[in-house]
Amino acid sequence: MAFAPTGLITLATDFGSVEPYVGIVKARILQRLPVARIVDLAHELPAGRADIAGFWLARAWREFPPGTVHLAVVDPGVGTARGVMLAEAAGQVLLAPDNGLLPEALRGVGDVRWRAMDPELPARLGLAPLSRTFHGRDLFGPLAGMLAAADLPPEAVGAETEPDDPRPLPLPALEAGGVSGEVLVTDRFGNLISNIGEALLAGMHQPVVSVAGLELELRGAYGEVPQAAPVVVVNAFGLLEIALNGGRAADALGLAAGAPVRVRDGFSA
Amino acid sequence: MAFAPTGLITLATDFGSVEPYVGIVKARILQRLPVARIVDLAHELPAGRADIAGFWLARAWREFPPGTVHLAVVDPGVGTARGVMLAEAAGQVLLAPDNGLLPEALRGVGDVRWRAMDPELPARLGLAPLSRTFHGRDLFGPLAGMLAAADLPPEAVGAETEPDDPRPLPLPALEAGGVSGEVLVTDRFGNLISNIGEALLAGMHQPVVSVAGLELELRGAYGEVPQAAPVVVVNAFGLLEIALNGGRAADALGLAAGAPVRVRDGFSA
Amino acid sequence: MAFAPTGLITLATDFGSVEPYVGIVKARILQRLPVARIVDLAHELPAGRADIAGFWLARAWREFPPGTVHLAVVDPGVGTARGVMLAEAAGQVLLAPDNGLLPEALRGVGDVRWRAMDPELPARLGLAPLSRTFHGRDLFGPLAGMLAAADLPPEAVGAETEPDDPRPLPLPALEAGGVSGEVLVTDRFGNLISNIGEALLAGMHQPVVSVAGLELELRGAYGEVPQAAPVVVVNAFGLLEIALNGGRAADALGLAAGAPVRVRDGFSA
């Protein structure tokens, strides 16, 4: 599906809301498209973690209609020679620094067209010279605005390419008698989201999850165990999640990203 | 006043802005109503505290015009059999899980029409199957969008009912010589907001407030006491509030929700 | 350039997002101008720090087009006799409590027209009586809405005046062999932003920065030093900034606002 912009732009950054960094990016978008409709996806993404930003963008971008521009700026390499990546998928455009964010966001998605920004583009568009600490303002905001305004077709951003994926999030592994994975992120509720997708559990009759020295049966909802008890569910994104009913699993279990999670079939005929 | 939607929707959640949960809810709203105007009320509400969410929604919803849809998702019971509640008041619609949030938000409001969502509604609208951890995305966002788009009249959500109020916030009590209440919430400034409304002070000539071992006279504004001194005022919501001029009362006085607050008349003729 | 409102309003506050204070201000704006387009600049500004709010507003307001109304509410003096200040510059309007916020935001800007709000204005507009703890709701939101709706011309707010600047941020000083300044703010990334502007370095061949007992050469970008090494750059706002490549300089160096920063010319012919 070709990209036909609708003026809808989403923003995902690690810019927070203590400083007006996000507002300044929006100003630069509105300079190019005063009628832009801008949806904030998340602005407290972990600082500098392009991989986590990509993980969350993966769970959000498909919710939006064709014609949407998704701008994600988690950019620890700002001011260096790192490039800029654009991806087209399902009639939408995603734009981010070339640091693995978009490959993570689009992992497993078929029919993606990738483009590397021509290094001469900023000068050609009158955006140069760029600062070397805030490309959200100087480069990404203006590009997103122009893409959403149909003033810059995706193909004018740069030549097609294949993406690098320098720092992919770890994948789960099948092992004798089960699946071995790990916690990827702790969310606002202290829920521990693992990299184990429900498809890997498909053959099991009674999945038993080993985490933090506990053995837990898979449940359907947080509320199926007593208050303050740990519980494992398949969450709304299809991933195995360790939670605490009415509390914070991360604190109660002393776990964080990287903690091992194993699943075996507890069924014995 | 009958509800006639205007496309204005407010959101209040405990979803934070580390993950794109709020943005995903907005996407589901925009799928149903691309021209929706969405106002964020608060997204860092205390996790799982439906009562506090209701307290704050009570202070905000009346500010909006008839035709507004207010969606509040603080939902510790997500995925269990808990229901969904809709309320109509003053030509506006409020939608939330059936966990006491809306009864707290509408405490003392006359002429409210309550409805319990028909459990078959999600399937009938093509929303089933729902995930069991994220009804903001799967159920509440779509319903709010359809209500605001006039594609789902409130009466089609479910039959009229009377609300449960499982966990009401504590009310103040009249006692010999005064009023006894407690701190309900600590706000971003460390101000301690009590449940004692100004109406209860109406007969007093010179209210004296006992809190944290201190006896404080009621003042008109924070700045009427020296810097870093404690001060009691009637705040903008008509509630007795303990503050510190230029500082954080919660920290300085070592107080939190539940701390007792008493008021007596210090006037002796 | 005369102010001709376009319906665009920015908000900068210390109201946070735990309580719906910002949402309530927006409701009061929308009451006056239902089609207002509102851009959040920052809502986690340090509580009560009008000077820091002004610093950040200075970096943001010029990004917006003529006709924009900027409302900044950091208001530790709420409810006292403190006034309200309006400034017109570059065809835009800025509105804030009279506490030094706007003089900091407009430091060095030529051709500013300042107005002090007539104390009778709220009563004349039907806004009185005001609460004494939340003028964002009772006064500033409505005024911003009326200004943006062209229902209140700036000249109707009050007479022209000259601004007070009660608590200016410290300025750098030229001293023998260099420049002496200090850290003004620590941002979300732990970057330490100083008050030393790049113009002060113009005559130096090889600027060397002394901070926290270290001597650091000026670099172009964070990524020009190894991971976790300290680095000094001129940031996107033209200010000397001490950072840590891939980390938090504030934590690693144990520095905060007020820490001294000196620059000398390390070049010896």
mmCIF file of C-alpha atoms in Angstrom, chain B:
data_model
loop_
_atom_site.group_PDB
_atom_site.id
_atom_site.type_symbol
_atom_site.label_atom_id
_atom_site.label_comp_id
_atom_site.label_asym_id
_atom_site.label_seq_id
_atom_site.Cartn_x
_atom_site.Cartn_y
_atom_site.Cartn_z
ATOM 1 C CA MET B 1 -30.005 17.361 29.571
ATOM 2 C CA ALA B 2 -29.669 14.686 26.897
ATOM 3 C CA PHE B 3 -26.203 13.690 25.773
ATOM 4 C CA ALA B 4 -25.328 15.023 22.324
ATOM 5 C CA PRO B 5 -21.699 14.212 21.585
ATOM 6 C CA THR B 6 -19.334 16.912 20.336
ATOM 7 C CA GLY B 7 -16.247 14.797 19.669
ATOM 8 C CA LEU B 8 -14.521 15.951 22.862
ATOM 9 C CA ILE B 9 -13.076 13.120 24.949
ATOM 10 C CA THR B 10 -11.035 13.319 28.133
ATOM 11 C CA LEU B 11 -8.742 10.566 29.357
ATOM 12 C CA ALA B 12 -7.689 9.806 32.909
ATOM 13 C CA THR B 13 -5.576 6.719 33.552
ATOM 14 C CA ASP B 14 -2.788 5.225 35.609
ATOM 15 C CA PHE B 15 -0.949 4.242 32.422
ATOM 16 C CA GLY B 16 1.983 6.658 32.728
ATOM 17 C CA SER B 17 4.121 7.742 29.800
ATOM 18 C CA VAL B 18 6.947 5.210 29.904
ATOM 19 C CA GLU B 19 4.986 2.801 27.729
ATOM 20 C CA PRO B 20 2.687 3.792 24.855
ATOM 21 C CA TYR B 21 -0.468 2.544 26.586
ATOM 22 C CA VAL B 22 -2.182 5.936 26.408
ATOM 23 C CA GLY B 23 -1.201 6.404 22.767
ATOM 24 C CA ILE B 24 -2.645 3.007 21.898
ATOM 25 C CA VAL B 25 -5.963 3.923 23.553
ATOM 26 C CA LYS B 26 -5.978 7.133 21.513
ATOM 27 C CA ALA B 27 -5.388 5.142 18.330
ATOM 28 C CA ARG B 28 -8.436 3.024 19.083
ATOM 29 C CA ILE B 29 -10.468 6.176 19.678
ATOM 30 C CA LEU B 30 -9.247 7.731 16.452
ATOM 31 C CA GLN B 31 -10.129 4.557 14.545
ATOM 32 C CA ARG B 32 -13.754 5.249 15.474
ATOM 33 C CA LEU B 33 -13.633 9.034 15.302
ATOM 34 C CA PRO B 34 -10.707 10.457 13.313
ATOM 35 C CA VAL B 35 -11.690 14.016 14.256
ATOM 36 C CA ALA B 36 -11.895 13.352 17.990
ATOM 37 C CA ARG B 37 -10.419 16.081 20.182
ATOM 38 C CA ILE B 38 -8.756 14.317 23.100
ATOM 39 C CA VAL B 39 -7.759 16.086 26.321
ATOM 40 C CA ASP B 40 -5.451 14.327 28.769
ATOM 41 C CA LEU B 41 -6.653 14.815 32.327
ATOM 42 C CA ALA B 42 -3.990 12.822 34.146
ATOM 43 C CA HIS B 43 -2.039 9.693 33.319
ATOM 44 C CA GLU B 44 0.109 9.257 36.399
ATOM 45 C CA LEU B 45 -2.816 8.542 38.690
ATOM 46 C CA PRO B 46 -1.744 6.151 41.483
ATOM 47 C CA ALA B 47 -1.669 2.614 40.071
ATOM 48 C CA GLY B 48 -4.846 0.698 40.741
ATOM 49 C CA ARG B 49 -6.454 3.352 42.975
ATOM 50 C CA ALA B 50 -9.924 3.697 41.482
ATOM 51 C CA ASP B 51 -11.002 5.805 44.461
ATOM 52 C CA ILE B 52 -8.298 8.423 43.933
ATOM 53 C CA ALA B 53 -9.004 8.467 40.220
ATOM 54 C CA GLY B 54 -12.631 9.142 41.048
ATOM 55 C CA PHE B 55 -11.661 11.904 43.465
ATOM 56 C CA TRP B 56 -9.727 13.722 40.775
ATOM 57 C CA LEU B 57 -12.250 13.120 38.021
ATOM 58 C CA ALA B 58 -14.818 14.733 40.343
ATOM 59 C CA ARG B 59 -12.748 17.936 40.313
ATOM 60 C CA ALA B 60 -12.385 17.993 36.527
ATOM 61 C CA TRP B 61 -15.393 16.655 34.639
ATOM 62 C CA ARG B 62 -17.743 19.567 35.323
ATOM 63 C CA GLU B 63 -15.284 21.933 33.669
ATOM 64 C CA PHE B 64 -16.155 20.423 30.311
ATOM 65 C CA PRO B 65 -19.142 21.275 28.153
ATOM 66 C CA PRO B 66 -22.197 19.109 27.494
ATOM 67 C CA GLY B 67 -21.457 16.496 24.895
ATOM 68 C CA THR B 68 -18.099 15.498 26.384
ATOM 69 C CA VAL B 69 -17.132 11.851 26.944
ATOM 70 C CA HIS B 70 -14.892 11.219 29.959
ATOM 71 C CA LEU B 71 -13.006 7.931 29.877
ATOM 72 C CA ALA B 72 -11.283 6.884 33.100
ATOM 73 C CA VAL B 73 -9.303 3.660 33.146
ATOM 74 C CA VAL B 74 -7.862 2.624 36.469
ATOM 75 C CA ASP B 75 -8.612 -1.029 36.310
ATOM 76 C CA PRO B 76 -6.969 -3.411 38.778
ATOM 77 C CA GLY B 77 -9.693 -5.960 38.051
ATOM 78 C CA VAL B 78 -9.040 -6.096 34.321
ATOM 79 C CA GLY B 79 -9.720 -9.537 32.903
ATOM 80 C CA THR B 80 -11.953 -10.641 35.780
ATOM 81 C CA ALA B 81 -15.740 -10.533 35.789
ATOM 82 C CA ARG B 82 -15.869 -6.892 36.877
ATOM 83 C CA GLY B 83 -18.346 -4.887 34.853
ATOM 84 C CA VAL B 84 -18.253 -1.572 33.027
ATOM 85 C CA MET B 85 -20.190 1.447 34.233
ATOM 86 C CA LEU B 86 -21.525 4.392 32.274
ATOM 87 C CA ALA B 87 -23.004 7.510 33.848
ATOM 88 C CA GLU B 88 -24.846 10.404 32.247
ATOM 89 C CA ALA B 89 -24.868 13.712 34.058
ATOM 90 C CA ALA B 90 -25.270 17.295 32.901
ATOM 91 C CA GLY B 91 -25.322 16.204 29.283
ATOM 92 C CA GLN B 92 -21.950 14.495 29.595
ATOM 93 C CA VAL B 93 -21.016 10.809 29.655
ATOM 94 C CA LEU B 94 -18.530 9.160 31.993
ATOM 95 C CA LEU B 95 -17.224 5.648 31.312
ATOM 96 C CA ALA B 96 -15.052 3.480 33.574
ATOM 97 C CA PRO B 97 -14.634 0.023 35.053
ATOM 98 C CA ASP B 98 -17.266 -0.817 37.665
ATOM 99 C CA ASN B 99 -14.962 -0.509 40.656
ATOM 100 C CA GLY B 100 -16.162 2.557 42.515
ATOM 101 C CA LEU B 101 -14.378 5.094 40.317
ATOM 102 C CA LEU B 102 -17.522 6.727 38.938
ATOM 103 C CA PRO B 103 -19.495 6.747 42.204
ATOM 104 C CA GLU B 104 -16.568 8.633 43.749
ATOM 105 C CA ALA B 105 -16.412 10.987 40.761
ATOM 106 C CA LEU B 106 -20.139 11.732 40.993
ATOM 107 C CA ARG B 107 -20.581 11.752 44.789
ATOM 108 C CA GLY B 108 -23.247 14.280 45.672
ATOM 109 C CA VAL B 109 -24.177 14.967 42.068
ATOM 110 C CA GLY B 110 -27.928 14.903 41.535
ATOM 111 C CA ASP B 111 -29.677 13.588 38.452
ATOM 112 C CA VAL B 112 -27.207 10.946 37.324
ATOM 113 C CA ARG B 113 -28.375 8.143 35.084
ATOM 114 C CA TRP B 114 -26.339 4.975 35.602
ATOM 115 C CA ARG B 115 -25.979 2.089 33.190
ATOM 116 C CA ALA B 116 -24.206 -1.258 33.500
ATOM 117 C CA MET B 117 -22.674 -2.436 30.267
ATOM 118 C CA ASP B 118 -24.410 -5.448 28.776
ATOM 119 C CA PRO B 119 -21.772 -8.224 28.914
ATOM 120 C CA GLU B 120 -22.761 -9.167 25.357
ATOM 121 C CA LEU B 121 -22.033 -5.688 24.032
ATOM 122 C CA PRO B 122 -18.343 -6.239 23.114
ATOM 123 C CA ALA B 123 -19.206 -9.270 21.011
ATOM 124 C CA ARG B 124 -22.117 -7.459 19.378
ATOM 125 C CA LEU B 125 -19.827 -4.552 18.443
ATOM 126 C CA GLY B 126 -17.163 -6.846 17.046
ATOM 127 C CA LEU B 127 -14.728 -6.106 19.868
ATOM 128 C CA ALA B 128 -14.510 -9.648 21.256
ATOM 129 C CA PRO B 129 -12.424 -11.515 22.117
ATOM 130 C CA LEU B 130 -10.903 -8.999 24.521
ATOM 131 C CA SER B 131 -7.440 -9.422 25.924
ATOM 132 C CA ARG B 132 -7.494 -9.944 29.668
ATOM 133 C CA THR B 133 -4.879 -7.342 30.604
ATOM 134 C CA PHE B 134 -5.597 -4.214 28.491
ATOM 135 C CA HIS B 135 -9.240 -3.262 28.202
ATOM 136 C CA GLY B 136 -8.240 0.359 27.696
ATOM 137 C CA ARG B 137 -7.198 -0.756 24.227
ATOM 138 C CA ASP B 138 -9.702 -3.497 23.514
ATOM 139 C CA LEU B 139 -12.878 -2.139 25.072
ATOM 140 C CA PHE B 140 -12.801 1.320 26.640
ATOM 141 C CA GLY B 141 -11.063 3.194 23.833
ATOM 142 C CA PRO B 142 -13.400 1.814 21.167
ATOM 143 C CA LEU B 143 -16.500 2.460 23.318
ATOM 144 C CA ALA B 144 -15.424 6.030 24.036
ATOM 145 C CA GLY B 145 -14.771 6.627 20.356
ATOM 146 C CA MET B 146 -18.175 5.266 19.378
ATOM 147 C CA LEU B 147 -19.949 7.268 22.075
ATOM 148 C CA ALA B 148 -18.195 10.455 20.966
ATOM 149 C CA ALA B 149 -18.944 9.673 17.320
ATOM 150 C CA ALA B 150 -22.653 9.202 18.072
ATOM 151 C CA ASP B 151 -22.347 5.670 16.749
ATOM 152 C CA LEU B 152 -23.317 4.212 20.114
ATOM 153 C CA PRO B 153 -26.023 5.971 22.124
ATOM 154 C CA PRO B 154 -25.550 5.669 25.906
ATOM 155 C CA GLU B 155 -28.784 3.741 26.214
ATOM 156 C CA ALA B 156 -27.396 1.076 23.880
ATOM 157 C CA VAL B 157 -24.546 0.350 26.305
ATOM 158 C CA GLY B 158 -26.777 -1.384 28.822
ATOM 159 C CA ALA B 159 -29.723 -1.231 31.156
ATOM 160 C CA GLU B 160 -30.135 1.350 33.871
ATOM 161 C CA THR B 161 -28.825 0.355 37.244
ATOM 162 C CA GLU B 162 -27.767 1.703 40.616
ATOM 163 C CA PRO B 163 -24.051 1.943 41.242
ATOM 164 C CA ASP B 164 -22.088 -0.019 43.782
ATOM 165 C CA ASP B 165 -19.618 1.976 45.774
ATOM 166 C CA PRO B 166 -17.284 -0.725 47.051
ATOM 167 C CA ARG B 167 -14.481 1.400 48.425
ATOM 168 C CA PRO B 168 -15.607 4.963 49.102
ATOM 169 C CA LEU B 169 -13.090 7.487 50.303
ATOM 170 C CA PRO B 170 -13.553 8.265 54.010
ATOM 171 C CA LEU B 171 -15.929 11.084 54.895
ATOM 172 C CA PRO B 172 -15.338 13.639 57.630
ATOM 173 C CA ALA B 173 -17.353 13.445 60.842
ATOM 174 C CA LEU B 174 -18.847 16.104 63.041
ATOM 175 C CA GLU B 175 -17.759 15.615 66.624
ATOM 176 C CA ALA B 176 -18.078 17.538 69.865
ATOM 177 C CA GLY B 177 -16.537 20.919 69.285
ATOM 178 C CA GLY B 178 -15.495 20.448 65.716
ATOM 179 C CA VAL B 179 -14.843 18.285 62.689
ATOM 180 C CA SER B 180 -12.684 15.219 62.309
ATOM 181 C CA GLY B 181 -11.315 14.203 58.950
ATOM 182 C CA GLU B 182 -8.180 12.963 57.289
ATOM 183 C CA VAL B 183 -5.745 13.530 54.461
ATOM 184 C CA LEU B 184 -7.011 11.981 51.215
ATOM 185 C CA VAL B 185 -4.200 12.697 48.784
ATOM 186 C CA THR B 186 -0.776 14.273 48.560
ATOM 187 C CA ASP B 187 -0.441 16.220 45.342
ATOM 188 C CA ARG B 188 2.548 16.962 43.116
ATOM 189 C CA PHE B 189 3.545 19.904 45.301
ATOM 190 C CA GLY B 190 3.498 17.868 48.501
ATOM 191 C CA ASN B 191 0.262 19.580 49.512
ATOM 192 C CA LEU B 192 -1.972 17.448 51.731
ATOM 193 C CA ILE B 193 -5.600 17.598 50.614
ATOM 194 C CA SER B 194 -8.111 16.586 53.277
ATOM 195 C CA ASN B 195 -11.714 15.444 53.049
ATOM 196 C CA ILE B 196 -12.950 18.421 55.094
ATOM 197 C CA GLY B 197 -15.024 20.739 52.935
ATOM 198 C CA GLU B 198 -15.432 24.414 53.667
ATOM 199 C CA ALA B 199 -19.155 24.007 54.344
ATOM 200 C CA LEU B 200 -18.262 22.201 57.559
ATOM 201 C CA LEU B 201 -16.365 25.269 58.760
ATOM 202 C CA ALA B 202 -19.233 27.641 58.076
ATOM 203 C CA GLY B 203 -20.302 28.081 61.685
ATOM 204 C CA MET B 204 -16.809 28.615 63.079
ATOM 205 C CA HIS B 205 -15.536 32.081 63.948
ATOM 206 C CA GLN B 206 -11.873 31.172 64.001
ATOM 207 C CA PRO B 207 -11.093 27.682 62.717
ATOM 208 C CA VAL B 208 -8.019 26.061 64.254
ATOM 209 C CA VAL B 209 -6.638 22.987 62.541
ATOM 210 C CA SER B 210 -4.828 20.212 64.390
ATOM 211 C CA VAL B 211 -2.524 18.170 62.232
ATOM 212 C CA ALA B 212 0.790 16.419 62.897
ATOM 213 C CA GLY B 213 0.851 17.761 66.446
ATOM 214 C CA LEU B 214 0.541 21.340 65.237
ATOM 215 C CA GLU B 215 -2.259 23.837 65.798
ATOM 216 C CA LEU B 216 -2.655 26.060 62.755
ATOM 217 C CA GLU B 217 -5.036 28.893 62.052
ATOM 218 C CA LEU B 218 -6.833 28.880 58.752
ATOM 219 C CA ARG B 219 -5.235 31.280 56.252
ATOM 220 C CA GLY B 220 -6.277 32.608 52.884
ATOM 221 C CA ALA B 221 -3.214 31.805 50.786
ATOM 222 C CA TYR B 222 0.086 29.938 50.975
ATOM 223 C CA GLY B 223 2.021 33.206 51.002
ATOM 224 C CA GLU B 224 0.415 34.484 54.210
ATOM 225 C CA VAL B 225 2.977 32.642 56.312
ATOM 226 C CA PRO B 226 6.790 32.856 56.165
ATOM 227 C CA GLN B 227 8.754 30.755 53.698
ATOM 228 C CA ALA B 228 8.937 27.083 54.744
ATOM 229 C CA ALA B 229 6.212 27.516 57.384
ATOM 230 C CA PRO B 230 3.185 25.212 57.394
ATOM 231 C CA VAL B 231 -0.097 26.741 56.367
ATOM 232 C CA VAL B 232 -3.712 25.593 56.144
ATOM 233 C CA VAL B 233 -5.988 26.987 53.464
ATOM 234 C CA VAL B 234 -9.285 26.197 51.801
ATOM 235 C CA ASN B 235 -8.040 25.166 48.391
ATOM 236 C CA ALA B 236 -9.496 25.806 44.956
ATOM 237 C CA PHE B 237 -11.716 22.732 45.303
ATOM 238 C CA GLY B 238 -13.213 23.927 48.570
ATOM 239 C CA LEU B 239 -11.246 21.424 50.653
ATOM 240 C CA LEU B 240 -9.020 22.036 53.652
ATOM 241 C CA GLU B 241 -5.427 21.668 52.549
ATOM 242 C CA ILE B 242 -2.222 21.562 54.565
ATOM 243 C CA ALA B 243 0.704 23.063 52.693
ATOM 244 C CA LEU B 244 4.149 24.530 53.246
ATOM 245 C CA ASN B 245 4.847 27.970 51.819
ATOM 246 C CA GLY B 246 7.481 27.339 49.163
ATOM 247 C CA GLY B 247 7.984 23.704 50.118
ATOM 248 C CA ARG B 248 6.504 20.236 50.495
ATOM 249 C CA ALA B 249 4.248 19.778 53.516
ATOM 250 C CA ALA B 250 4.116 16.011 53.063
ATOM 251 C CA ASP B 251 7.873 15.783 53.504
ATOM 252 C CA ALA B 252 8.285 18.472 56.153
ATOM 253 C CA LEU B 253 5.474 17.158 58.328
ATOM 254 C CA GLY B 254 6.007 13.492 57.562
ATOM 255 C CA LEU B 255 2.367 13.028 56.592
ATOM 256 C CA ALA B 256 0.564 11.018 53.958
ATOM 257 C CA ALA B 257 -2.948 9.887 53.051
ATOM 258 C CA GLY B 258 -4.821 8.773 56.133
ATOM 259 C CA ALA B 259 -3.221 11.272 58.526
ATOM 260 C CA PRO B 260 -5.890 12.675 60.907
ATOM 261 C CA VAL B 261 -6.959 16.311 60.578
ATOM 262 C CA ARG B 262 -9.198 17.999 63.153
ATOM 263 C CA VAL B 263 -10.778 21.440 63.158
ATOM 264 C CA ARG B 264 -12.259 23.245 66.152
ATOM 265 C CA ASP B 265 -13.421 26.783 66.675
ATOM 266 C CA GLY B 266 -10.644 28.712 68.371
ATOM 267 C CA PHE B 267 -12.893 31.649 69.134
ATOM 268 C CA SER B 268 -13.694 32.221 72.801
ATOM 269 C CA ALA B 269 -16.022 35.124 73.463
#
